[in-house]
Coordinates of C-alpha atoms and ligand atoms in Angstrom, one line a residue:
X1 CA -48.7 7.3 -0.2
X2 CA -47.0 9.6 2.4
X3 CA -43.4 11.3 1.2
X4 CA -41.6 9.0 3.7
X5 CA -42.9 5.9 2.2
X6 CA -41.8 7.1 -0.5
X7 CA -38.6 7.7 -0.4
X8 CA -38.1 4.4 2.2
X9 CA -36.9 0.6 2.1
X10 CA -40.2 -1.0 0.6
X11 CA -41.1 -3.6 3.3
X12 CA -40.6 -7.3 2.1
X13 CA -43.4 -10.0 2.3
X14 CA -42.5 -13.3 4.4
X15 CA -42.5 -16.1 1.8
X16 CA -43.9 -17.6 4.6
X17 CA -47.7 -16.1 4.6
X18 CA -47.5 -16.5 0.4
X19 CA -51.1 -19.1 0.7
X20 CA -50.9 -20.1 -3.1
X21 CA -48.0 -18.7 -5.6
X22 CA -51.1 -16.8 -8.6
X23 CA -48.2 -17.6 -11.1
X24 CA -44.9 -19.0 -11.2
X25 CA -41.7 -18.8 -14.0
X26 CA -38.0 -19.5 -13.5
X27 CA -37.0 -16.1 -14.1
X28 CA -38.9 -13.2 -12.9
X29 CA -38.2 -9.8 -14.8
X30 CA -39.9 -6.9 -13.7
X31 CA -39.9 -4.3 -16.1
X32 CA -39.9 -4.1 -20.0
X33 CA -37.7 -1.4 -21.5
X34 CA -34.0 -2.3 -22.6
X35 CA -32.3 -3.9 -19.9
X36 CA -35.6 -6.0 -19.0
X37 CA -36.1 -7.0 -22.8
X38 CA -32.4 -8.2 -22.6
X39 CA -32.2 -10.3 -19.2
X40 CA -35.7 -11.8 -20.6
X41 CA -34.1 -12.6 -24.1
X42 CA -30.7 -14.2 -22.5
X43 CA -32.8 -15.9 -19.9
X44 CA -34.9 -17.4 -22.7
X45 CA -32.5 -18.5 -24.5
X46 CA -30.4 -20.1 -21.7
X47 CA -33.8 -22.7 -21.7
X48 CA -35.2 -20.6 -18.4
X49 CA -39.2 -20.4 -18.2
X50 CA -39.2 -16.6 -18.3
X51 CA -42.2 -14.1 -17.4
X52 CA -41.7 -10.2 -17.9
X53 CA -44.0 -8.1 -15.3
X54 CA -44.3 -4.5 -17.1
X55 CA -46.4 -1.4 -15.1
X56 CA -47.0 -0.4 -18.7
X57 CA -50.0 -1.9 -21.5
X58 CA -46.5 -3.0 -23.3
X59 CA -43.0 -2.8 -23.2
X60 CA -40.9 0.3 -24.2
X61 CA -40.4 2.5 -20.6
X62 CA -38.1 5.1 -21.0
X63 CA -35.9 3.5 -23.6
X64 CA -38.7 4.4 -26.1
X65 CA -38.3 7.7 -25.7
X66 CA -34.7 7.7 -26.4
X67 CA -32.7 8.9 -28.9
X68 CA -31.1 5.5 -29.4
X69 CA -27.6 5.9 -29.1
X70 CA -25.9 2.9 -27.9
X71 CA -22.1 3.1 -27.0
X72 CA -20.2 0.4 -28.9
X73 CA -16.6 0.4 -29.6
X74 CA -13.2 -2.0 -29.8
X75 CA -13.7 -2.5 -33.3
X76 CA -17.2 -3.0 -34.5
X77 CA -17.9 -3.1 -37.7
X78 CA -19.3 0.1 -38.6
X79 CA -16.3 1.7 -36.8
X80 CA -13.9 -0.2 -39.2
X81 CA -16.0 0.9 -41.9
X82 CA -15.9 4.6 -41.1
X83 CA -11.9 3.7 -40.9
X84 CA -11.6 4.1 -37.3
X85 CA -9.3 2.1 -35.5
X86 CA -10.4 1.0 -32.0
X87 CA -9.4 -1.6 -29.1
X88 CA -10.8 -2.5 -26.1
X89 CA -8.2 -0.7 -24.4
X90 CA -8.5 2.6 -25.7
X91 CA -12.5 2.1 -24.8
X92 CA -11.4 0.7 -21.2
X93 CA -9.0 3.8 -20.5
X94 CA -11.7 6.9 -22.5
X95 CA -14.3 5.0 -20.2
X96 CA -12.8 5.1 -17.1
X97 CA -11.8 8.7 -17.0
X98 CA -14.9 10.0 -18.6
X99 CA -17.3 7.6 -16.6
X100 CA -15.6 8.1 -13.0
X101 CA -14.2 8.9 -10.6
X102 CA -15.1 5.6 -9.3
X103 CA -15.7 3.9 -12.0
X104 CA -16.6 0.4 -11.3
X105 CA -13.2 -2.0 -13.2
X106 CA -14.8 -4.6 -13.4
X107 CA -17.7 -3.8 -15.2
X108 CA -16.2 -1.4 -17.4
X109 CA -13.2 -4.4 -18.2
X110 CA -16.0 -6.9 -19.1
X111 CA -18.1 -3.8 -21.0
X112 CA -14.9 -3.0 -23.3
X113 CA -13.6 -6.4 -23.8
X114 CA -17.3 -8.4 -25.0
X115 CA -18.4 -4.8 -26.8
X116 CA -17.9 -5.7 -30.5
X117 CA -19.6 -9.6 -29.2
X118 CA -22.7 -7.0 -28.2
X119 CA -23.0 -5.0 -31.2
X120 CA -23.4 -8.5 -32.9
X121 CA -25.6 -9.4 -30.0
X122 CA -28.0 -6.8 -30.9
X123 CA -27.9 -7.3 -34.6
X124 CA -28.4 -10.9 -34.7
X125 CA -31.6 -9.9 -32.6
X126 CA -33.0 -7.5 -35.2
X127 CA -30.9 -4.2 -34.6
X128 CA -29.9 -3.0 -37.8
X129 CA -26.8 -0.3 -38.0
X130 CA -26.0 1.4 -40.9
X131 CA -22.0 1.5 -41.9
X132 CA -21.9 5.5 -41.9
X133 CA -20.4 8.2 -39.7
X134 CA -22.7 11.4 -38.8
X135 CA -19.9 14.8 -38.0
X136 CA -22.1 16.4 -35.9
X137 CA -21.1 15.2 -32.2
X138 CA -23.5 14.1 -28.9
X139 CA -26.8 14.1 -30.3
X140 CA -28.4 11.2 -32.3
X141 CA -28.2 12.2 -36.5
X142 CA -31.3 13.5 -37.9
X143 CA -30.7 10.2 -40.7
X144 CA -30.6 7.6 -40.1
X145 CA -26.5 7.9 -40.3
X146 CA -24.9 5.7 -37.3
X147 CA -21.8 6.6 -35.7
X148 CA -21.1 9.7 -33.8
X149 CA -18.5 11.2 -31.6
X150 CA -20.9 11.1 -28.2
X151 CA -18.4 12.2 -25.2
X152 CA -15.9 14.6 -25.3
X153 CA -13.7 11.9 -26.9
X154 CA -11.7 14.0 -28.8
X155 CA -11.6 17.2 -26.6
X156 CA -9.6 17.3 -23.7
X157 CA -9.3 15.7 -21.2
X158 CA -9.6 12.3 -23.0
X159 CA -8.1 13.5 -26.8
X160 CA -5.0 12.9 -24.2
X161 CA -6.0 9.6 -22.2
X162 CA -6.9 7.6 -25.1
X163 CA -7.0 7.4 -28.5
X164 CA -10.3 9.7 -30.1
X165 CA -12.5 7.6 -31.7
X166 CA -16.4 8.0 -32.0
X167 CA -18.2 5.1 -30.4
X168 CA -21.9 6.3 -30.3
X169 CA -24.0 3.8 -32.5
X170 CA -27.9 4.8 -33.6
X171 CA -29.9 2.0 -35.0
X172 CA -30.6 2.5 -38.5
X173 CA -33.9 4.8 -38.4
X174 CA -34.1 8.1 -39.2
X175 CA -34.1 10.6 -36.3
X176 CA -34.7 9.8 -32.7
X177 CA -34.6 6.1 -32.7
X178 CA -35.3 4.5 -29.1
X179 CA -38.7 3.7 -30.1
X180 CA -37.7 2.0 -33.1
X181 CA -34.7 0.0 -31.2
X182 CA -37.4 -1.0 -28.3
X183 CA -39.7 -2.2 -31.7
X184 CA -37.1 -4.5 -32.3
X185 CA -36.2 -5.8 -28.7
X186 CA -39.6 -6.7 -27.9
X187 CA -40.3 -8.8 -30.9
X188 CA -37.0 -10.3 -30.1
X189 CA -38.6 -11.3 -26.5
X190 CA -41.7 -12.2 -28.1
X191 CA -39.8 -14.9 -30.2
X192 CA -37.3 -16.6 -27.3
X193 CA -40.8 -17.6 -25.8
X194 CA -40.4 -15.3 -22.2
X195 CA -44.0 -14.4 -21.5
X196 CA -45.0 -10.6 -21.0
X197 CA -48.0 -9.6 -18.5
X198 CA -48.6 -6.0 -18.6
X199 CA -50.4 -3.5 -16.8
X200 CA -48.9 -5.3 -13.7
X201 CA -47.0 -3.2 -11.1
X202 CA -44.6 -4.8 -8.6
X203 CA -44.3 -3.6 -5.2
X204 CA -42.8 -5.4 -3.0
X205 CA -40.5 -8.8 -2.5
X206 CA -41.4 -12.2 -1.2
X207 CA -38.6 -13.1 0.6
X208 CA -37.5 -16.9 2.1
X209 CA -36.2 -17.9 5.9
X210 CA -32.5 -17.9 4.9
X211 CA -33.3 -14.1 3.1
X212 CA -33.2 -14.9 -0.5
X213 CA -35.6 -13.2 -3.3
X214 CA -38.3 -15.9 -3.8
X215 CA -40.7 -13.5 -5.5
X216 CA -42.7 -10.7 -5.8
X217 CA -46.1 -9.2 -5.2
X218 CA -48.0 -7.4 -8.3
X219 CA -51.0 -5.7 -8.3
X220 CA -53.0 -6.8 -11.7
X221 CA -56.6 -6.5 -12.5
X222 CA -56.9 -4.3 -9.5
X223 CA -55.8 -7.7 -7.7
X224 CA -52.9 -8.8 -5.5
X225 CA -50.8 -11.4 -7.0
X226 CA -47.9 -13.1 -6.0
X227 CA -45.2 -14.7 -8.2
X228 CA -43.0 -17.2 -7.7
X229 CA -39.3 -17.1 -9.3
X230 CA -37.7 -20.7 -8.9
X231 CA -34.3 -19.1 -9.6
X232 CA -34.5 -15.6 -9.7
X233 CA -36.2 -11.9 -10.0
X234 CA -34.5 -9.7 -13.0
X235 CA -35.3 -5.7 -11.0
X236 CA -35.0 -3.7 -14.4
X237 CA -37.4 -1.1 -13.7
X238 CA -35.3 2.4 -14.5
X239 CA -34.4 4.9 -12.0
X240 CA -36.0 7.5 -9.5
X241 CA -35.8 11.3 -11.6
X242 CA -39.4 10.7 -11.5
X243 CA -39.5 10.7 -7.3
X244 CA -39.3 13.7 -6.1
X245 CA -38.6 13.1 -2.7
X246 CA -36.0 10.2 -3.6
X247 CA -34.0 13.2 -5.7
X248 CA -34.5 15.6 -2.9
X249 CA -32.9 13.6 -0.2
X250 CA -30.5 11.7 -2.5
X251 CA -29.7 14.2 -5.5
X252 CA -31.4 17.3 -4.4
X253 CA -29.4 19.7 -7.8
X254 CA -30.8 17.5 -10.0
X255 CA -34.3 19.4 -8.7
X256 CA -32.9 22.4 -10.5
X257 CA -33.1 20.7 -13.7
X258 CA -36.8 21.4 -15.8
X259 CA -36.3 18.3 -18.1
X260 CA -37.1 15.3 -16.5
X261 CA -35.5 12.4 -18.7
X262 CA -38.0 9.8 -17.7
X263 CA -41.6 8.2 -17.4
X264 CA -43.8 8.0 -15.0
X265 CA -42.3 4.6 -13.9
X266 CA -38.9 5.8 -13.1
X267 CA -40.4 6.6 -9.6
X268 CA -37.6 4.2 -7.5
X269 CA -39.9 2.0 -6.4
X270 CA -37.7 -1.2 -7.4
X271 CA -34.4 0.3 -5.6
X272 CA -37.0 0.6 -2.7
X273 CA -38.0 -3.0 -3.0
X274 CA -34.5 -3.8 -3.0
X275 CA -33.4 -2.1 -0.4
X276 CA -36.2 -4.0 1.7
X277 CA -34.2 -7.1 1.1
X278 CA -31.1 -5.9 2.4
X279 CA -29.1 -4.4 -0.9
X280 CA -27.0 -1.5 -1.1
X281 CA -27.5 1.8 -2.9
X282 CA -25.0 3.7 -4.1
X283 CA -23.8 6.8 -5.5
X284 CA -27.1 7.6 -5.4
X285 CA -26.1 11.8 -6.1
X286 CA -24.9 11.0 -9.5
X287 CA -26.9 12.0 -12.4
X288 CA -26.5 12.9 -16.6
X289 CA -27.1 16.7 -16.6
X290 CA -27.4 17.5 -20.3
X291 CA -27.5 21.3 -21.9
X292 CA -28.1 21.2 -25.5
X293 CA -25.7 23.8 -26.2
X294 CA -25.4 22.3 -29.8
X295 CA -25.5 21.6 -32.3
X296 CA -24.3 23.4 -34.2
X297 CA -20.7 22.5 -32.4
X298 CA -19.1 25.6 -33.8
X299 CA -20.9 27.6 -31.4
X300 CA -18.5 26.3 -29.2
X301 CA -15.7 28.6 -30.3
X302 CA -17.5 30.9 -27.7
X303 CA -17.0 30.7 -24.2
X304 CA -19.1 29.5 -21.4
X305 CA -18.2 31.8 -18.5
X306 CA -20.0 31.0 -14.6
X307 CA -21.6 34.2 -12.7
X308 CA -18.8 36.0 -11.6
X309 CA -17.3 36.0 -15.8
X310 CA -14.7 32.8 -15.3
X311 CA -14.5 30.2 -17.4
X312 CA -14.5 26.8 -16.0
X313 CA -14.5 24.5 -18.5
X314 CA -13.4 23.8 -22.6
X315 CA -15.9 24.0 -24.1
X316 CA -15.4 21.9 -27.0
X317 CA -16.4 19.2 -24.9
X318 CA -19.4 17.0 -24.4
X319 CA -22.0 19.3 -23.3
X320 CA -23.1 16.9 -20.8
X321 CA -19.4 17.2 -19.2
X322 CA -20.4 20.7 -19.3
X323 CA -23.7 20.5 -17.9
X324 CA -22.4 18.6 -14.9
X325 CA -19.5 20.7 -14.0
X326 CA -21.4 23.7 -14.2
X327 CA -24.3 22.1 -11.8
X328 CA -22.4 20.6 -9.6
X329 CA -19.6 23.3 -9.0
X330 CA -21.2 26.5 -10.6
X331 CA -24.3 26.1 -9.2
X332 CA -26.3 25.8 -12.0
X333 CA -25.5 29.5 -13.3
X334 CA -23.9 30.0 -16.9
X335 CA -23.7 31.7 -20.1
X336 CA -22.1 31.2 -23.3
X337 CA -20.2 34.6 -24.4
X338 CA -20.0 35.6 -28.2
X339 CA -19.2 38.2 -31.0
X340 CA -21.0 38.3 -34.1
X341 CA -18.5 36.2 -36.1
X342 CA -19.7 33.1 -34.0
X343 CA -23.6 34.1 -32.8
X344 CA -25.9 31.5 -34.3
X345 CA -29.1 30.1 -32.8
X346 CA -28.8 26.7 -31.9
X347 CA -30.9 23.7 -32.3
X348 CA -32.7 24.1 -29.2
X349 CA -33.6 27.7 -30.2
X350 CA -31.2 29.5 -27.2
X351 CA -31.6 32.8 -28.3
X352 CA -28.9 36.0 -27.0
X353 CA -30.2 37.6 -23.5
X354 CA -27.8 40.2 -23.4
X355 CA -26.3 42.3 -26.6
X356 CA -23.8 45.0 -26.1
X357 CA -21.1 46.6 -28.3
X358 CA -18.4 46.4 -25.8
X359 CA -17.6 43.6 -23.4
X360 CA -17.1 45.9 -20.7
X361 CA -21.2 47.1 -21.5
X362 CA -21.8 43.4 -21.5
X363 CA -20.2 42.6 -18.2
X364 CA -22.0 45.8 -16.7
X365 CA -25.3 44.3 -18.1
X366 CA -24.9 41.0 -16.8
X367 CA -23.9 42.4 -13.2
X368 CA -21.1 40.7 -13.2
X369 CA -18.0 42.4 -10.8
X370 CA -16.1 44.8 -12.7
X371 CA -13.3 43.9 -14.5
X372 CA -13.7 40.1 -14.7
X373 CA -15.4 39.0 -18.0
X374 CA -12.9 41.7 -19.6
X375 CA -9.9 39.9 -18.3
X376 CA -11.5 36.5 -19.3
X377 CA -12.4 37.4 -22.7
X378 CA -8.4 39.4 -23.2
X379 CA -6.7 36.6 -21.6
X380 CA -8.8 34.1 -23.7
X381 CA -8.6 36.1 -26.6
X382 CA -4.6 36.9 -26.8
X383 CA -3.9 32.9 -26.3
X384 CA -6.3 31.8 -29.1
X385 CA -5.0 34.2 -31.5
X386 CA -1.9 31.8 -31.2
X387 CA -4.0 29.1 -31.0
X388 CA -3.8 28.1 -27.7
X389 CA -6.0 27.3 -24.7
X390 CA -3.6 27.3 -21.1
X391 CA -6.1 27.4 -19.1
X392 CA -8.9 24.7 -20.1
X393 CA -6.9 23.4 -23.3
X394 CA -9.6 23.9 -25.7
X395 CA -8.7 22.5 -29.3
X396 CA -6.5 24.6 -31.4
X397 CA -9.3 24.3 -34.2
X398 CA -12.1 25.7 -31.9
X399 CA -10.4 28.9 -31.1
X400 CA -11.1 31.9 -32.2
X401 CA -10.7 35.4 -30.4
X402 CA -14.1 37.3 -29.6
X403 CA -13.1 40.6 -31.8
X404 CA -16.5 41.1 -33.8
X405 CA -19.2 43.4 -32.4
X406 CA -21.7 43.5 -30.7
X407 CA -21.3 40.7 -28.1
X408 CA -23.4 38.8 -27.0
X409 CA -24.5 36.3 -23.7
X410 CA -26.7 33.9 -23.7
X411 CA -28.1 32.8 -20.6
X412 CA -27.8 28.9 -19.6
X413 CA -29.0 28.9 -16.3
X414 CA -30.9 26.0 -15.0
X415 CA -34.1 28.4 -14.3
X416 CA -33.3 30.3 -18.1
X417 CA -33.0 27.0 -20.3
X418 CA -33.8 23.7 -20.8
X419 CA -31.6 20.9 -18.9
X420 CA -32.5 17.7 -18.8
X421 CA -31.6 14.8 -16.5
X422 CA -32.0 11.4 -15.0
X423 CA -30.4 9.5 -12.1
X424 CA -27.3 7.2 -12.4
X425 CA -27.2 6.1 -8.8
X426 CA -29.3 3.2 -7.7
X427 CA -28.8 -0.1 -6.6
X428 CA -25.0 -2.2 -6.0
X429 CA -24.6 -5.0 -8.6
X430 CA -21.8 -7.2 -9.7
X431 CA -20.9 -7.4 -13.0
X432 CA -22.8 -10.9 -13.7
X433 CA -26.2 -8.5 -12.2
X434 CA -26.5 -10.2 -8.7
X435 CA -27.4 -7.4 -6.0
X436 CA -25.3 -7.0 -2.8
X437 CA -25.7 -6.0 0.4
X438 CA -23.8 -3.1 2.2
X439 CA -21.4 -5.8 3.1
X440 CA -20.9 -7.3 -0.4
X441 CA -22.8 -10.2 0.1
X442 CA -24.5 -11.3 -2.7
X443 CA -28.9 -11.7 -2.1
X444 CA -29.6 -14.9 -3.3
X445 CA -32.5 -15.0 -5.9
X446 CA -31.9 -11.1 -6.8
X447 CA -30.5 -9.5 -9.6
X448 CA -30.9 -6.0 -11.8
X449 CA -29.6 -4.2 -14.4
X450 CA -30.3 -0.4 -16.2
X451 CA -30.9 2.7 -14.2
X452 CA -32.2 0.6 -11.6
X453 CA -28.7 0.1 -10.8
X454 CA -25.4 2.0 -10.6
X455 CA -24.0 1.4 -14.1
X456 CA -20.6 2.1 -16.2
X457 CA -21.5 5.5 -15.8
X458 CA -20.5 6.2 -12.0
X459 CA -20.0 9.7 -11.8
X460 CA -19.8 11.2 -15.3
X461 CA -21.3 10.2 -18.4
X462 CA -21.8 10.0 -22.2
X463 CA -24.1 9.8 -24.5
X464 CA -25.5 6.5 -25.1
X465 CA -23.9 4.5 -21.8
X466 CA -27.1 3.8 -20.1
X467 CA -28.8 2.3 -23.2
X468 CA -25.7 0.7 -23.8
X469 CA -25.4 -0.1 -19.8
X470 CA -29.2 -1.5 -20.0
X471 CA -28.5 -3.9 -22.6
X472 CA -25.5 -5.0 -21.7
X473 CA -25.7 -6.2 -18.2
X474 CA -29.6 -6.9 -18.9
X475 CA -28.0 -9.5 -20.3
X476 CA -25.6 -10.7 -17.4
X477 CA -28.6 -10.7 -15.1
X478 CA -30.7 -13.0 -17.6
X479 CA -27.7 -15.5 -18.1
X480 CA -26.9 -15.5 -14.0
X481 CA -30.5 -16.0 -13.1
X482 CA -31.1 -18.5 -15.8
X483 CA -28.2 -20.6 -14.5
X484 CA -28.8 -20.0 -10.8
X485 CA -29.6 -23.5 -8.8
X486 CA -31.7 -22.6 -6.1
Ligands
FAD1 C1 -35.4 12.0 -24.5 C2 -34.4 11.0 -24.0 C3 -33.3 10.7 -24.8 C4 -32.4 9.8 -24.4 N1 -31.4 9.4 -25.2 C5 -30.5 8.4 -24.9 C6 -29.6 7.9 -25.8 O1 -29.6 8.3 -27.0 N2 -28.7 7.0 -25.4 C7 -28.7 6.5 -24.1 O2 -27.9 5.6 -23.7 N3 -29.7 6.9 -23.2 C8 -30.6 7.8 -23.6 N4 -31.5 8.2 -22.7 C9 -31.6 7.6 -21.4 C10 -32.1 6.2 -21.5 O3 -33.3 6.2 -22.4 C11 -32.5 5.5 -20.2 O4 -31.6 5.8 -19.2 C12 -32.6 4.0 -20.4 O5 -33.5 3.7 -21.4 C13 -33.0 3.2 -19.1 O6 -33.3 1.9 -19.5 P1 -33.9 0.9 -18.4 O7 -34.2 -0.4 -19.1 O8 -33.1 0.9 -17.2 O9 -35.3 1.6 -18.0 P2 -36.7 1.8 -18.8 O10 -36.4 1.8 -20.3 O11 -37.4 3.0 -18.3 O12 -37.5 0.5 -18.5 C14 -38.0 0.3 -17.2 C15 -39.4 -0.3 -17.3 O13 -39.8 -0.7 -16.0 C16 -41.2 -0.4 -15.9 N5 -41.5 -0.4 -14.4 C17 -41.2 0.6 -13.6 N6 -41.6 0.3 -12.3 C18 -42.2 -0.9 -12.4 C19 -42.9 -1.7 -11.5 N7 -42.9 -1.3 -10.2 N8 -43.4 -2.9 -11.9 C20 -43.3 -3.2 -13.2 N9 -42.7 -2.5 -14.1 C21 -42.2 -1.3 -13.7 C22 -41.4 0.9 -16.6 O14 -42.7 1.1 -17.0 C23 -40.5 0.7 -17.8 O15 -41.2 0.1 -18.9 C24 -32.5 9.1 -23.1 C25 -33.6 9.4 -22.3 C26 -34.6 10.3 -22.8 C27 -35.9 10.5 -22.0

């Protein structure tokens, strides 16, 4: 495979020289991780003849790899429990700031209003939550403890858009729990009677005279087959952080990133297909850039400061916020400034690069201009004292002045630490999961859902949307397909 070809519309197959159909369903889902499992289960269950096509010996993809926190809010249960009060609304209006700009309405309306349905949704097929609250924010608990704050929610900006309230739910399993979720959505696809063929990779679409999806093409066995979908093919085959060239031309600062947040499958290939049929792709430069800066979160009463010693952020908040301001605007190039009252190693092990007694040695050590970090750190340090944060409105309980010495800096930069990422552009969908063209014309006999497509999660992101995303409107794209009359 030559780079263009791999970073090019995939070309379509003419239903036309199809000779015999190898195998044939209703619904056609091609690939098995959270958003496939769910378009197959709803399909199912809407009484379509399903069959799952997964590259993979079984189903898992990069959901199983995940930590497993799925955002759920408006009132579930275990947010009532924990005694936090939530509403669709507030979800709709966090979502919408911290997800954009550009964040598509109407799938973020649909999102907050059916969220506590889906957290039912997910139980009823075998997801078990447990009715606790974990304090430690973005990452999944090390228990098997549920809720957790997960995006900035109660930092600013959004402390002062909507209402803070943690909406991050982990499946009840101790520690990283994507595998164990994935466990339980693939016996749930087992039981609605979809059939699963593995070790069968997709490549192109069998398209009809008039232009609509009538298929696909797999290669199985070391054979070419071809598929027929009687009402539709499901694309749920994750996004393209795995392509290099597709990041290069469409993403290229997500190259900076060493962390890769993806397997092997997440090479683009069903955008590409996709694209061959006519569909749109959009804001295909948008990606999760995540820093594990914590926990611990009071590590955080430091301050991050970009090369030149400004701050450009609070940094109270999620640290994937932080991770993508700081890529996108600063370049990649960071460090987190402290005195000895606040140094702690983190989770991730990110270790001090630079130790001085004085900040103006540290400055001088870290090459930055003369004069700047000690402004930063005396203007910073004179407004915490009153607890205060003018510039970047840090929480009142997060500040506290850099007096101890020595100081110290620990370098963040992308090429110094571990960032990790995965794409969030891919291709246009409706909220019901049917695919559009670049004129907003919907392909008939195509839908997808996941990181194949551009999610909730437009620009920004937090922890636990795309899992959330996957399930979600895998489950749109099952119901539309099933009910399609072709
Ligand atoms: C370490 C880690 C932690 C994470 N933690 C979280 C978290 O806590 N919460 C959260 O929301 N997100 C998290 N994410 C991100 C999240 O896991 C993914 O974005 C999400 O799982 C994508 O789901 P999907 O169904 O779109 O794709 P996948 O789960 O990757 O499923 C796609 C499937 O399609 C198959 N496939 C690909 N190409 C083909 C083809 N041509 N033919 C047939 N099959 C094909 C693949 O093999 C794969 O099985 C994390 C990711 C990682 C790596």
């Amino acid at each position: 495979m030559t780079s263009r070809e791999s970073v090019n519309a995939s070309a379509v197959r003419d239903a036309g020289d199809v000779k015999s159909w190898d195998l044939e369903a209703d619904v056609v889902v091609v690939g098995f991780g959270c958003a496939g499992a769910c378009a197959a289960i709803e399909a199912a269950e809407a009484g379509a003849d399903v069959l799952v096509l997964e590259r993979a010996s079984g189903g898992g993809g990069t959901s199983a790899m995940s930590g497993g926190l799925i955002y759920m809010g408006g009132g579930t249960p275990v947010q009532r429990a924990c005694g936090y009060d939530d509403s669709p609304e507030e979800m709709h209006k966090f979502l919408i700031a911290a997800c954009g700009p550009e964040a598509d309405e109407a799938k973020v309306r649909m999102f907050c209003t059916e969220s506590v349905a889906h957290f039912h949704w997910l139980v009823a097929h075998g997801v078990p939550f447990k009715h606790t609250f974990y304090p430690e924010p973005f990452m999944e608990p090390p228990t098997d403890d549920c809720l957790v704050y997960s995006g900035g929610e109660d930092a600013f900006p959004f402390d002062r858009i909507a209402k803070p309230v943690p909406r991050a739910h982990k499946p009840q399993y101790a520690g990283a729990a994507g595998g164990f979720l994935m466990q339980k959505l693939v016996s749930a696809t087992e039981r609605s009677g979809a059939r699963i063929l593995g070790d069968a990779r997709c490549e192109t679409l069998v398209v009809d005279r008039q232009g609509g999806v009538a298929g696909v093409v797999v290669r199985h066995d070391d054979a070419e087959r071809c598929v027929r979908a009687r009402r539709g093919v499901i694309l749920a085959a994750g996004g393209f952080i795995q392509n290099r060239e597709m990041v290069a031309r469409y993403s290229p600062l997500l190259a900076k990133c060493s962390f890769k947040l993806g397997q092997d499958g997440d090479d683009g290939r069903a955008i590409r297909m996709a694209m061959g049929a006519g569909a749109d792709i959009i804001r295909m430069d948008a990606g999760e850039v995540a820093i594990p800066l914590t926990p611990p979160r009071r590590l955080m009463r430091g301050i991050l400061v970009n090369r030149v010693g400004q701050r450009f952020v609070n940094e109270d908040t999620y640290y994937g916020r932080a991770g993508q301001e700081c890529l996108f605007h600063q370049d990649g190039r960071m460090y987190l400034i402290v005195d000895t009252a606040i140094y702690e190693r983190n989770l991730a092990g990110m270790t001090a690069t630079h130790v001085e007694d004085t900040v103006e040695d540290l400055e001088r050590s870290l090459g930055m201009p003369a004069g700047v970090l000690v402004n930063t750190v005396a203007y910073y340090n004179h407004h915490a004292a009153q607890g205060h944060d003018p510039l970047f409105h840090k929480n009142a309980a997060m500040l506290q002045p850099l007096t101890t010495p020595p100081y110290a800096a620990i370098d963040c930069s992308t090429d110094k630490t571990l960032w990790a990422t995965f794409t969030l552009g891919g291709l246009h969908t409706r909220a019901t999961g049917e695919v559009l063209t670049p004129d907003d014309a919907v392909i008939a006999g195509l839908y997808a859902a996941g990181r194949t497509t551009s999610g909730i999660a437009a620009y920004g992101y937090v922890s636990g949307i795309s899992l959330a995303d996957g399930t979600f409107f895998g489950r749109q794209a099952g119901r539309t397909a099933a009910s399609a009359a072709r």
